[in-house]
Amino acid sequence: MSESKRKFQGDDNKRKKKYRSDGTPIWGKRHVEGPGVWVSCVKGKEKQTIGEIYELFESIASELWPLEQDSESENDTGLSLEDQIANEVSAIKRPRGQQLFANCQTNTPCVIFISCKPPVDPVGLVVKYIQSVQQSGVTRTRYVHRLVPVSGSCAANLPEIQSLCRKVFKEFFDKHPDTPFKFKIELRIRNHTTIPRTVLIQNVAQCVPEGHTVDLQDPEIFLLVEVFKSICGVSVVKDYYGLHKFNVAEIAKRNDQPQEASRLTVSSTPTDTPAAGTTTVETTQADKPETSVTSTENV
């Protein structure tokens, strides 16, 4: 009797355990990989941030990349009421499809990485969200500070970074054939001291196809390079400064909306937009907020 009771309690504890100690859900990944979005948030609110980011991203993804079930529901209009109810019941019983988003462990306070699965495009996802915040002034988040979308991730070593850059850059430029772009490299380094900043910039610039030129004053596109510990993420973004570097707290601050009305972040972050021709290098610690050191060296 006692053994069966202990067994029941043990099974019950397993069912209740949905999150790891760092706030990572049990269905999340243990390592950062693939395309996704880096999220900086309020310290101590990582678990709550993960929940609101899931809700936000799933809502936007349902608009940009609707599921196949939506088209199936349109075909039910000619069916009888009994058949429609039967189809709805079968849809409810049907196993849930593959998750589009998964939280990855970073083992660092205030830093979260949400990986994205096809057909989700992290850049399109974040740009859509930031544009909606600019237009409406409603953030729909309480603890998010800043978002950084990356189209791919790799180990933070020069061969891997160059391989990823060539892949990501090629995918972007192939969509705009015969169009020369003026570009600027936006590099941000956090908790990484292995590769010097100037060396990394030079290696990234070598991966840009011919026909495109560097312009630090008026670039048309921005090559985002995000290095965090031993991971590097890369993406190509237009109008990066016009979108306030995806800084949700700063956009909400500029809109000057009441916190309770627009669900703004609990604590605001200072403006981190550097002058033209600058590269930002950041180092974060577990018990200190992010600090930035700006250098005016050109590429």
PDB file of C-alpha atoms in Angstrom:
ATOM      1  CA  MET A   1       0.000   0.000   0.000  1.00  0.00           C
ATOM      2  CA  SER A   2       2.781   2.416   0.996  1.00  0.00           C
ATOM      3  CA  GLU A   3       4.841   1.535  -2.109  1.00  0.00           C
ATOM      4  CA  SER A   4       1.926   2.267  -4.420  1.00  0.00           C
ATOM      5  CA  LYS A   5       1.322   5.565  -2.629  1.00  0.00           C
ATOM      6  CA  ARG A   6       4.970   6.605  -3.020  1.00  0.00           C
ATOM      7  CA  LYS A   7       4.843   5.609  -6.678  1.00  0.00           C
ATOM      8  CA  PHE A   8       1.728   7.718  -7.213  1.00  0.00           C
ATOM      9  CA  GLN A   9       3.342  10.720  -5.524  1.00  0.00           C
ATOM     10  CA  GLY A  10       6.438  10.305  -7.648  1.00  0.00           C
ATOM     11  CA  ASP A  11       4.397  10.261 -10.854  1.00  0.00           C
ATOM     12  CA  ASP A  12       2.469  13.288  -9.675  1.00  0.00           C
ATOM     13  CA  ASN A  13       5.706  15.216  -9.089  1.00  0.00           C
ATOM     14  CA  LYS A  14       6.862  14.365 -12.615  1.00  0.00           C
ATOM     15  CA  ARG A  15       3.636  15.689 -14.057  1.00  0.00           C
ATOM     16  CA  LYS A  16       3.933  18.937 -12.109  1.00  0.00           C
ATOM     17  CA  LYS A  17       7.527  19.618 -13.134  1.00  0.00           C
ATOM     18  CA  LYS A  18       7.154  21.722 -16.287  1.00  0.00           C
ATOM     19  CA  TYR A  19      10.130  24.076 -15.923  1.00  0.00           C
ATOM     20  CA  ARG A  20      13.798  23.684 -15.115  1.00  0.00           C
ATOM     21  CA  SER A  21      15.435  25.726 -12.372  1.00  0.00           C
ATOM     22  CA  ASP A  22      16.515  28.430 -14.853  1.00  0.00           C
ATOM     23  CA  GLY A  23      13.005  28.871 -16.206  1.00  0.00           C
ATOM     24  CA  THR A  24      13.571  26.715 -19.291  1.00  0.00           C
ATOM     25  CA  PRO A  25      10.521  24.522 -20.016  1.00  0.00           C
ATOM     26  CA  ILE A  26      11.115  20.792 -20.203  1.00  0.00           C
ATOM     27  CA  TRP A  27      10.201  20.845 -23.904  1.00  0.00           C
ATOM     28  CA  GLY A  28      12.832  23.522 -24.578  1.00  0.00           C
ATOM     29  CA  LYS A  29      16.301  22.970 -25.973  1.00  0.00           C
ATOM     30  CA  ARG A  30      19.401  22.848 -23.792  1.00  0.00           C
ATOM     31  CA  HIS A  31      21.653  24.538 -26.352  1.00  0.00           C
ATOM     32  CA  VAL A  32      21.344  27.614 -28.564  1.00  0.00           C
ATOM     33  CA  GLU A  33      21.049  26.626 -32.201  1.00  0.00           C
ATOM     34  CA  GLY A  34      19.431  27.555 -35.490  1.00  0.00           C
ATOM     35  CA  PRO A  35      17.573  30.741 -36.407  1.00  0.00           C
ATOM     36  CA  GLY A  36      15.863  32.545 -33.564  1.00  0.00           C
ATOM     37  CA  VAL A  37      15.556  35.704 -31.499  1.00  0.00           C
ATOM     38  CA  TRP A  38      17.771  36.931 -28.668  1.00  0.00           C
ATOM     39  CA  VAL A  39      15.707  38.593 -25.941  1.00  0.00           C
ATOM     40  CA  SER A  40      17.032  40.783 -23.138  1.00  0.00           C
ATOM     41  CA  CYS A  41      14.666  41.175 -20.212  1.00  0.00           C
ATOM     42  CA  VAL A  42      14.307  42.303 -16.598  1.00  0.00           C
ATOM     43  CA  LYS A  43      16.555  40.387 -14.209  1.00  0.00           C
ATOM     44  CA  GLY A  44      14.650  37.764 -12.240  1.00  0.00           C
ATOM     45  CA  LYS A  45      11.720  37.764 -14.698  1.00  0.00           C
ATOM     46  CA  GLU A  46      13.123  35.275 -17.211  1.00  0.00           C
ATOM     47  CA  LYS A  47      10.347  32.699 -16.709  1.00  0.00           C
ATOM     48  CA  GLN A  48       7.589  35.307 -17.100  1.00  0.00           C
ATOM     49  CA  THR A  49       9.342  36.719 -20.174  1.00  0.00           C
ATOM     50  CA  ILE A  50       9.427  33.297 -21.815  1.00  0.00           C
ATOM     51  CA  GLY A  51       5.679  32.949 -21.314  1.00  0.00           C
ATOM     52  CA  GLU A  52       4.797  36.333 -22.775  1.00  0.00           C
ATOM     53  CA  ILE A  53       7.216  35.889 -25.680  1.00  0.00           C
ATOM     54  CA  TYR A  54       5.624  32.540 -26.568  1.00  0.00           C
ATOM     55  CA  GLU A  55       2.185  34.149 -26.577  1.00  0.00           C
ATOM     56  CA  LEU A  56       3.364  37.162 -28.591  1.00  0.00           C
ATOM     57  CA  PHE A  57       5.326  35.216 -31.207  1.00  0.00           C
ATOM     58  CA  GLU A  58       2.595  32.619 -31.724  1.00  0.00           C
ATOM     59  CA  SER A  59       0.063  35.399 -32.268  1.00  0.00           C
ATOM     60  CA  ILE A  60       2.209  37.153 -34.878  1.00  0.00           C
ATOM     61  CA  ALA A  61       3.197  33.890 -36.563  1.00  0.00           C
ATOM     62  CA  SER A  62      -0.461  32.901 -36.955  1.00  0.00           C
ATOM     63  CA  GLU A  63      -0.969  36.097 -38.974  1.00  0.00           C
ATOM     64  CA  LEU A  64       2.169  35.898 -41.111  1.00  0.00           C
ATOM     65  CA  TRP A  65       2.308  32.117 -41.571  1.00  0.00           C
ATOM     66  CA  PRO A  66      -1.215  30.696 -41.056  1.00  0.00           C
ATOM     67  CA  LEU A  67      -1.486  26.972 -40.431  1.00  0.00           C
ATOM     68  CA  GLU A  68      -2.991  24.522 -42.927  1.00  0.00           C
ATOM     69  CA  GLN A  69      -5.902  23.921 -40.582  1.00  0.00           C
ATOM     70  CA  ASP A  70      -7.222  27.389 -41.450  1.00  0.00           C
ATOM     71  CA  SER A  71      -7.734  26.371 -45.084  1.00  0.00           C
ATOM     72  CA  GLU A  72      -9.371  23.120 -44.003  1.00  0.00           C
ATOM     73  CA  SER A  73     -11.939  25.027 -41.934  1.00  0.00           C
ATOM     74  CA  GLU A  74     -12.943  27.061 -45.008  1.00  0.00           C
ATOM     75  CA  ASN A  75     -13.830  23.855 -46.842  1.00  0.00           C
ATOM     76  CA  ASP A  76     -16.344  22.900 -44.120  1.00  0.00           C
ATOM     77  CA  THR A  77     -18.862  25.538 -45.185  1.00  0.00           C
ATOM     78  CA  GLY A  78     -20.736  23.172 -47.509  1.00  0.00           C
ATOM     79  CA  LEU A  79     -21.027  20.361 -44.954  1.00  0.00           C
ATOM     80  CA  SER A  80     -23.979  19.626 -42.736  1.00  0.00           C
ATOM     81  CA  LEU A  81     -24.017  20.693 -39.100  1.00  0.00           C
ATOM     82  CA  GLU A  82     -23.346  17.137 -37.901  1.00  0.00           C
ATOM     83  CA  ASP A  83     -20.341  16.780 -40.229  1.00  0.00           C
ATOM     84  CA  GLN A  84     -18.932  20.144 -39.149  1.00  0.00           C
ATOM     85  CA  ILE A  85     -19.210  19.167 -35.478  1.00  0.00           C
ATOM     86  CA  ALA A  86     -17.546  15.831 -36.239  1.00  0.00           C
ATOM     87  CA  ASN A  87     -14.674  17.604 -37.997  1.00  0.00           C
ATOM     88  CA  GLU A  88     -14.211  20.005 -35.073  1.00  0.00           C
ATOM     89  CA  VAL A  89     -14.118  17.128 -32.601  1.00  0.00           C
ATOM     90  CA  SER A  90     -11.556  15.263 -34.693  1.00  0.00           C
ATOM     91  CA  ALA A  91      -9.456  18.422 -34.955  1.00  0.00           C
ATOM     92  CA  ILE A  92      -9.483  18.780 -31.166  1.00  0.00           C
ATOM     93  CA  LYS A  93      -8.425  15.161 -30.700  1.00  0.00           C
ATOM     94  CA  ARG A  94      -5.732  15.479 -33.360  1.00  0.00           C
ATOM     95  CA  PRO A  95      -2.202  15.678 -31.889  1.00  0.00           C
ATOM     96  CA  ARG A  96      -0.839  19.183 -31.716  1.00  0.00           C
ATOM     97  CA  GLY A  97       1.519  20.076 -34.523  1.00  0.00           C
ATOM     98  CA  GLN A  98       5.208  20.755 -34.149  1.00  0.00           C
ATOM     99  CA  GLN A  99       6.056  23.737 -31.968  1.00  0.00           C
ATOM    100  CA  LEU A 100       7.297  26.727 -33.952  1.00  0.00           C
ATOM    101  CA  PHE A 101       9.199  28.199 -31.001  1.00  0.00           C
ATOM    102  CA  ALA A 102      11.435  26.682 -28.333  1.00  0.00           C
ATOM    103  CA  ASN A 103      13.340  28.272 -25.480  1.00  0.00           C
ATOM    104  CA  CYS A 104      17.067  27.489 -25.389  1.00  0.00           C
ATOM    105  CA  GLN A 105      19.205  27.587 -22.264  1.00  0.00           C
ATOM    106  CA  THR A 106      21.637  30.499 -21.994  1.00  0.00           C
ATOM    107  CA  ASN A 107      22.581  30.056 -18.307  1.00  0.00           C
ATOM    108  CA  THR A 108      22.724  33.843 -18.008  1.00  0.00           C
ATOM    109  CA  PRO A 109      20.314  36.189 -16.222  1.00  0.00           C
ATOM    110  CA  CYS A 110      18.420  38.675 -18.378  1.00  0.00           C
ATOM    111  CA  VAL A 111      19.284  36.816 -21.603  1.00  0.00           C
ATOM    112  CA  ILE A 112      16.879  34.472 -23.431  1.00  0.00           C
ATOM    113  CA  PHE A 113      17.080  32.786 -26.831  1.00  0.00           C
ATOM    114  CA  ILE A 114      13.927  31.602 -28.604  1.00  0.00           C
ATOM    115  CA  SER A 115      14.646  29.343 -31.570  1.00  0.00           C
ATOM    116  CA  CYS A 116      12.304  29.508 -34.564  1.00  0.00           C
ATOM    117  CA  LYS A 117      11.320  26.665 -36.867  1.00  0.00           C
ATOM    118  CA  PRO A 118      10.174  26.942 -40.509  1.00  0.00           C
ATOM    119  CA  PRO A 119       8.264  28.664 -41.918  1.00  0.00           C
ATOM    120  CA  VAL A 120       8.964  31.374 -39.318  1.00  0.00           C
ATOM    121  CA  ASP A 121      11.484  34.036 -40.352  1.00  0.00           C
ATOM    122  CA  PRO A 122      12.977  35.658 -37.214  1.00  0.00           C
ATOM    123  CA  VAL A 123      13.713  38.944 -38.980  1.00  0.00           C
ATOM    124  CA  GLY A 124      10.217  39.228 -40.437  1.00  0.00           C
ATOM    125  CA  LEU A 125       8.726  38.257 -37.080  1.00  0.00           C
ATOM    126  CA  VAL A 126      10.583  40.944 -35.095  1.00  0.00           C
ATOM    127  CA  VAL A 127      10.141  43.644 -37.744  1.00  0.00           C
ATOM    128  CA  LYS A 128       6.388  43.019 -37.803  1.00  0.00           C
ATOM    129  CA  TYR A 129       6.215  43.302 -34.018  1.00  0.00           C
ATOM    130  CA  ILE A 130       8.346  46.462 -33.780  1.00  0.00           C
ATOM    131  CA  GLN A 131       6.324  48.163 -36.513  1.00  0.00           C
ATOM    132  CA  SER A 132       3.101  47.388 -34.655  1.00  0.00           C
ATOM    133  CA  VAL A 133       4.571  48.878 -31.453  1.00  0.00           C
ATOM    134  CA  GLN A 134       5.605  52.023 -33.323  1.00  0.00           C
ATOM    135  CA  GLN A 135       2.145  52.436 -34.823  1.00  0.00           C
ATOM    136  CA  SER A 136      -0.005  51.566 -31.810  1.00  0.00           C
ATOM    137  CA  GLY A 137       2.272  52.301 -28.848  1.00  0.00           C
ATOM    138  CA  VAL A 138       1.176  48.998 -27.288  1.00  0.00           C
ATOM    139  CA  THR A 139       4.077  46.680 -26.469  1.00  0.00           C
ATOM    140  CA  ARG A 140       2.051  43.608 -25.433  1.00  0.00           C
ATOM    141  CA  THR A 141       5.013  42.706 -23.204  1.00  0.00           C
ATOM    142  CA  ARG A 142       5.895  43.648 -19.640  1.00  0.00           C
ATOM    143  CA  TYR A 143       9.477  42.498 -19.137  1.00  0.00           C
ATOM    144  CA  VAL A 144      11.117  42.598 -22.592  1.00  0.00           C
ATOM    145  CA  HIS A 145      13.840  45.169 -23.211  1.00  0.00           C
ATOM    146  CA  ARG A 146      15.324  44.397 -26.622  1.00  0.00           C
ATOM    147  CA  LEU A 147      15.054  41.830 -29.407  1.00  0.00           C
ATOM    148  CA  VAL A 148      17.779  40.690 -31.815  1.00  0.00           C
ATOM    149  CA  PRO A 149      16.699  38.342 -34.645  1.00  0.00           C
ATOM    150  CA  VAL A 150      19.306  36.036 -36.182  1.00  0.00           C
ATOM    151  CA  SER A 151      18.814  34.028 -39.374  1.00  0.00           C
ATOM    152  CA  GLY A 152      21.314  31.411 -38.248  1.00  0.00           C
ATOM    153  CA  SER A 153      23.664  30.481 -35.401  1.00  0.00           C
ATOM    154  CA  CYS A 154      27.043  28.793 -35.202  1.00  0.00           C
ATOM    155  CA  ALA A 155      30.045  28.310 -32.936  1.00  0.00           C
ATOM    156  CA  ALA A 156      31.975  31.540 -32.342  1.00  0.00           C
ATOM    157  CA  ASN A 157      35.099  30.717 -34.336  1.00  0.00           C
ATOM    158  CA  LEU A 158      36.204  32.354 -37.575  1.00  0.00           C
ATOM    159  CA  PRO A 159      35.686  29.416 -40.000  1.00  0.00           C
ATOM    160  CA  GLU A 160      32.158  28.754 -38.701  1.00  0.00           C
ATOM    161  CA  ILE A 161      31.272  32.445 -38.663  1.00  0.00           C
ATOM    162  CA  GLN A 162      32.461  32.964 -42.237  1.00  0.00           C
ATOM    163  CA  SER A 163      30.518  29.917 -43.418  1.00  0.00           C
ATOM    164  CA  LEU A 164      27.340  31.171 -41.732  1.00  0.00           C
ATOM    165  CA  CYS A 165      27.807  34.706 -43.082  1.00  0.00           C
ATOM    166  CA  ARG A 166      28.192  33.484 -46.663  1.00  0.00           C
ATOM    167  CA  LYS A 167      25.032  31.400 -46.321  1.00  0.00           C
ATOM    168  CA  VAL A 168      22.900  34.146 -44.759  1.00  0.00           C
ATOM    169  CA  PHE A 169      24.194  36.901 -47.053  1.00  0.00           C
ATOM    170  CA  LYS A 170      23.666  34.778 -50.163  1.00  0.00           C
ATOM    171  CA  GLU A 171      20.055  34.057 -49.218  1.00  0.00           C
ATOM    172  CA  PHE A 172      19.371  37.777 -48.856  1.00  0.00           C
ATOM    173  CA  PHE A 173      21.184  39.011 -51.961  1.00  0.00           C
ATOM    174  CA  ASP A 174      19.696  36.249 -54.138  1.00  0.00           C
ATOM    175  CA  LYS A 175      16.285  37.791 -53.425  1.00  0.00           C
ATOM    176  CA  HIS A 176      17.558  41.116 -54.810  1.00  0.00           C
ATOM    177  CA  PRO A 177      19.568  40.238 -57.937  1.00  0.00           C
ATOM    178  CA  ASP A 178      21.340  43.026 -59.786  1.00  0.00           C
ATOM    179  CA  THR A 179      20.740  45.428 -56.882  1.00  0.00           C
ATOM    180  CA  PRO A 180      23.859  46.947 -55.298  1.00  0.00           C
ATOM    181  CA  PHE A 181      23.466  47.741 -51.607  1.00  0.00           C
ATOM    182  CA  LYS A 182      25.294  50.064 -49.251  1.00  0.00           C
ATOM    183  CA  PHE A 183      25.822  48.166 -46.017  1.00  0.00           C
ATOM    184  CA  LYS A 184      27.135  48.562 -42.506  1.00  0.00           C
ATOM    185  CA  ILE A 185      28.230  45.865 -40.062  1.00  0.00           C
ATOM    186  CA  GLU A 186      26.588  46.108 -36.633  1.00  0.00           C
ATOM    187  CA  LEU A 187      28.617  43.976 -34.239  1.00  0.00           C
ATOM    188  CA  ARG A 188      27.687  43.304 -30.630  1.00  0.00           C
ATOM    189  CA  ILE A 189      29.873  41.099 -28.420  1.00  0.00           C
ATOM    190  CA  ARG A 190      28.812  39.894 -24.980  1.00  0.00           C
ATOM    191  CA  ASN A 191      30.774  37.653 -22.626  1.00  0.00           C
ATOM    192  CA  HIS A 192      33.283  36.775 -25.342  1.00  0.00           C
ATOM    193  CA  THR A 193      36.975  37.683 -25.478  1.00  0.00           C
ATOM    194  CA  THR A 194      38.446  35.105 -27.869  1.00  0.00           C
ATOM    195  CA  ILE A 195      38.140  36.910 -31.209  1.00  0.00           C
ATOM    196  CA  PRO A 196      39.254  40.574 -31.399  1.00  0.00           C
ATOM    197  CA  ARG A 197      36.580  42.943 -32.663  1.00  0.00           C
ATOM    198  CA  THR A 198      38.606  44.271 -35.616  1.00  0.00           C
ATOM    199  CA  VAL A 199      39.470  40.756 -36.800  1.00  0.00           C
ATOM    200  CA  LEU A 200      35.847  39.699 -36.641  1.00  0.00           C
ATOM    201  CA  ILE A 201      34.670  42.746 -38.612  1.00  0.00           C
ATOM    202  CA  GLN A 202      37.245  42.130 -41.330  1.00  0.00           C
ATOM    203  CA  ASN A 203      36.255  38.479 -41.679  1.00  0.00           C
ATOM    204  CA  VAL A 204      32.558  39.322 -41.886  1.00  0.00           C
ATOM    205  CA  ALA A 205      33.191  42.015 -44.517  1.00  0.00           C
ATOM    206  CA  GLN A 206      35.063  39.491 -46.668  1.00  0.00           C
ATOM    207  CA  CYS A 207      31.904  37.371 -46.892  1.00  0.00           C
ATOM    208  CA  VAL A 208      29.857  40.094 -48.605  1.00  0.00           C
ATOM    209  CA  PRO A 209      29.540  39.411 -52.359  1.00  0.00           C
ATOM    210  CA  GLU A 210      31.143  41.806 -54.821  1.00  0.00           C
ATOM    211  CA  GLY A 211      29.140  44.755 -56.038  1.00  0.00           C
ATOM    212  CA  HIS A 212      28.108  45.981 -52.580  1.00  0.00           C
ATOM    213  CA  THR A 213      29.905  48.799 -50.770  1.00  0.00           C
ATOM    214  CA  VAL A 214      30.440  49.880 -47.182  1.00  0.00           C
ATOM    215  CA  ASP A 215      28.647  53.068 -46.156  1.00  0.00           C
ATOM    216  CA  LEU A 216      28.815  54.037 -42.496  1.00  0.00           C
ATOM    217  CA  GLN A 217      26.867  57.283 -42.945  1.00  0.00           C
ATOM    218  CA  ASP A 218      23.803  56.210 -44.934  1.00  0.00           C
ATOM    219  CA  PRO A 219      23.606  52.390 -45.203  1.00  0.00           C
ATOM    220  CA  GLU A 220      20.668  50.688 -46.887  1.00  0.00           C
ATOM    221  CA  ILE A 221      21.076  47.394 -45.047  1.00  0.00           C
ATOM    222  CA  PHE A 222      22.660  46.355 -41.763  1.00  0.00           C
ATOM    223  CA  LEU A 223      24.576  43.132 -41.240  1.00  0.00           C
ATOM    224  CA  LEU A 224      23.840  42.190 -37.643  1.00  0.00           C
ATOM    225  CA  VAL A 225      26.456  40.024 -35.944  1.00  0.00           C
ATOM    226  CA  GLU A 226      25.564  38.955 -32.401  1.00  0.00           C
ATOM    227  CA  VAL A 227      28.268  37.134 -30.408  1.00  0.00           C
ATOM    228  CA  PHE A 228      27.271  35.736 -27.030  1.00  0.00           C
ATOM    229  CA  LYS A 229      29.750  33.520 -25.188  1.00  0.00           C
ATOM    230  CA  SER A 230      30.596  30.739 -27.674  1.00  0.00           C
ATOM    231  CA  ILE A 231      27.648  31.381 -30.027  1.00  0.00           C
ATOM    232  CA  CYS A 232      27.434  33.715 -33.026  1.00  0.00           C
ATOM    233  CA  GLY A 233      24.247  34.755 -34.812  1.00  0.00           C
ATOM    234  CA  VAL A 234      23.947  36.637 -38.118  1.00  0.00           C
ATOM    235  CA  SER A 235      21.112  38.393 -39.953  1.00  0.00           C
ATOM    236  CA  VAL A 236      20.461  41.095 -42.566  1.00  0.00           C
ATOM    237  CA  VAL A 237      18.067  43.915 -41.647  1.00  0.00           C
ATOM    238  CA  LYS A 238      16.771  47.037 -43.368  1.00  0.00           C
ATOM    239  CA  ASP A 239      16.059  50.345 -41.578  1.00  0.00           C
ATOM    240  CA  TYR A 240      17.698  49.117 -38.366  1.00  0.00           C
ATOM    241  CA  TYR A 241      18.030  52.571 -36.826  1.00  0.00           C
ATOM    242  CA  GLY A 242      14.546  53.539 -37.979  1.00  0.00           C
ATOM    243  CA  LEU A 243      13.252  50.590 -35.952  1.00  0.00           C
ATOM    244  CA  HIS A 244      15.262  51.850 -32.943  1.00  0.00           C
ATOM    245  CA  LYS A 245      17.514  48.777 -32.995  1.00  0.00           C
ATOM    246  CA  PHE A 246      14.503  46.660 -31.923  1.00  0.00           C
ATOM    247  CA  ASN A 247      14.640  48.288 -28.489  1.00  0.00           C
ATOM    248  CA  VAL A 248      11.061  47.814 -27.248  1.00  0.00           C
ATOM    249  CA  ALA A 249      11.575  49.845 -24.075  1.00  0.00           C
ATOM    250  CA  GLU A 250      12.971  52.812 -26.000  1.00  0.00           C
ATOM    251  CA  ILE A 251      10.118  52.805 -28.526  1.00  0.00           C
ATOM    252  CA  ALA A 252       7.543  52.685 -25.747  1.00  0.00           C
ATOM    253  CA  LYS A 253       9.374  55.489 -23.993  1.00  0.00           C
ATOM    254  CA  ARG A 254       9.269  57.661 -27.110  1.00  0.00           C
ATOM    255  CA  ASN A 255       5.553  56.986 -27.538  1.00  0.00           C
ATOM    256  CA  ASP A 256       5.110  58.172 -23.926  1.00  0.00           C
ATOM    257  CA  GLN A 257       2.309  55.724 -23.148  1.00  0.00           C
ATOM    258  CA  PRO A 258       1.216  54.907 -19.551  1.00  0.00           C
ATOM    259  CA  GLN A 259       2.726  51.634 -18.330  1.00  0.00           C
ATOM    260  CA  GLU A 260      -0.519  49.979 -17.265  1.00  0.00           C
ATOM    261  CA  ALA A 261      -2.313  50.976 -20.463  1.00  0.00           C
ATOM    262  CA  SER A 262       0.315  49.652 -22.847  1.00  0.00           C
ATOM    263  CA  ARG A 263       1.971  46.990 -20.663  1.00  0.00           C
ATOM    264  CA  LEU A 264       5.398  48.535 -20.961  1.00  0.00           C
ATOM    265  CA  THR A 265       8.508  47.009 -19.496  1.00  0.00           C
ATOM    266  CA  VAL A 266       8.969  47.209 -15.739  1.00  0.00           C
ATOM    267  CA  SER A 267      12.296  49.001 -15.990  1.00  0.00           C
ATOM    268  CA  SER A 268      13.469  51.074 -18.925  1.00  0.00           C
ATOM    269  CA  THR A 269      16.857  50.884 -20.587  1.00  0.00           C
ATOM    270  CA  PRO A 270      18.881  53.855 -21.840  1.00  0.00           C
ATOM    271  CA  THR A 271      19.134  54.634 -25.512  1.00  0.00           C
ATOM    272  CA  ASP A 272      21.852  52.555 -27.138  1.00  0.00           C
ATOM    273  CA  THR A 273      21.879  54.042 -30.636  1.00  0.00           C
ATOM    274  CA  PRO A 274      25.504  54.909 -31.453  1.00  0.00           C
ATOM    275  CA  ALA A 275      26.680  57.533 -33.873  1.00  0.00           C
ATOM    276  CA  ALA A 276      27.188  56.568 -37.493  1.00  0.00           C
ATOM    277  CA  GLY A 277      30.293  54.536 -38.139  1.00  0.00           C
ATOM    278  CA  THR A 278      30.497  52.966 -34.712  1.00  0.00           C
ATOM    279  CA  THR A 279      30.578  49.415 -33.423  1.00  0.00           C
ATOM    280  CA  THR A 280      29.225  48.440 -30.010  1.00  0.00           C
ATOM    281  CA  VAL A 281      30.893  45.816 -27.823  1.00  0.00           C
ATOM    282  CA  GLU A 282      29.047  44.740 -24.689  1.00  0.00           C
ATOM    283  CA  THR A 283      30.076  42.623 -21.708  1.00  0.00           C
ATOM    284  CA  THR A 284      27.444  41.327 -19.310  1.00  0.00           C
ATOM    285  CA  GLN A 285      27.798  39.868 -15.833  1.00  0.00           C
ATOM    286  CA  ALA A 286      25.299  37.869 -13.834  1.00  0.00           C
ATOM    287  CA  ASP A 287      24.897  40.545 -11.176  1.00  0.00           C
ATOM    288  CA  LYS A 288      25.400  43.722 -13.257  1.00  0.00           C
ATOM    289  CA  PRO A 289      23.350  45.378 -16.019  1.00  0.00           C
ATOM    290  CA  GLU A 290      24.706  45.503 -19.568  1.00  0.00           C
ATOM    291  CA  THR A 291      27.274  48.190 -20.238  1.00  0.00           C
ATOM    292  CA  SER A 292      28.384  49.260 -23.685  1.00  0.00           C
ATOM    293  CA  VAL A 293      31.739  50.513 -24.894  1.00  0.00           C
ATOM    294  CA  THR A 294      31.598  52.347 -28.202  1.00  0.00           C
ATOM    295  CA  SER A 295      34.508  52.648 -30.571  1.00  0.00           C
ATOM    296  CA  THR A 296      34.558  55.008 -33.554  1.00  0.00           C
ATOM    297  CA  GLU A 297      36.878  52.934 -35.701  1.00  0.00           C
ATOM    298  CA  ASN A 298      35.532  52.463 -39.178  1.00  0.00           C
ATOM    299  CA  VAL A 299      35.413  49.122 -40.975  1.00  0.00           C
TER     300      VAL A 299
END
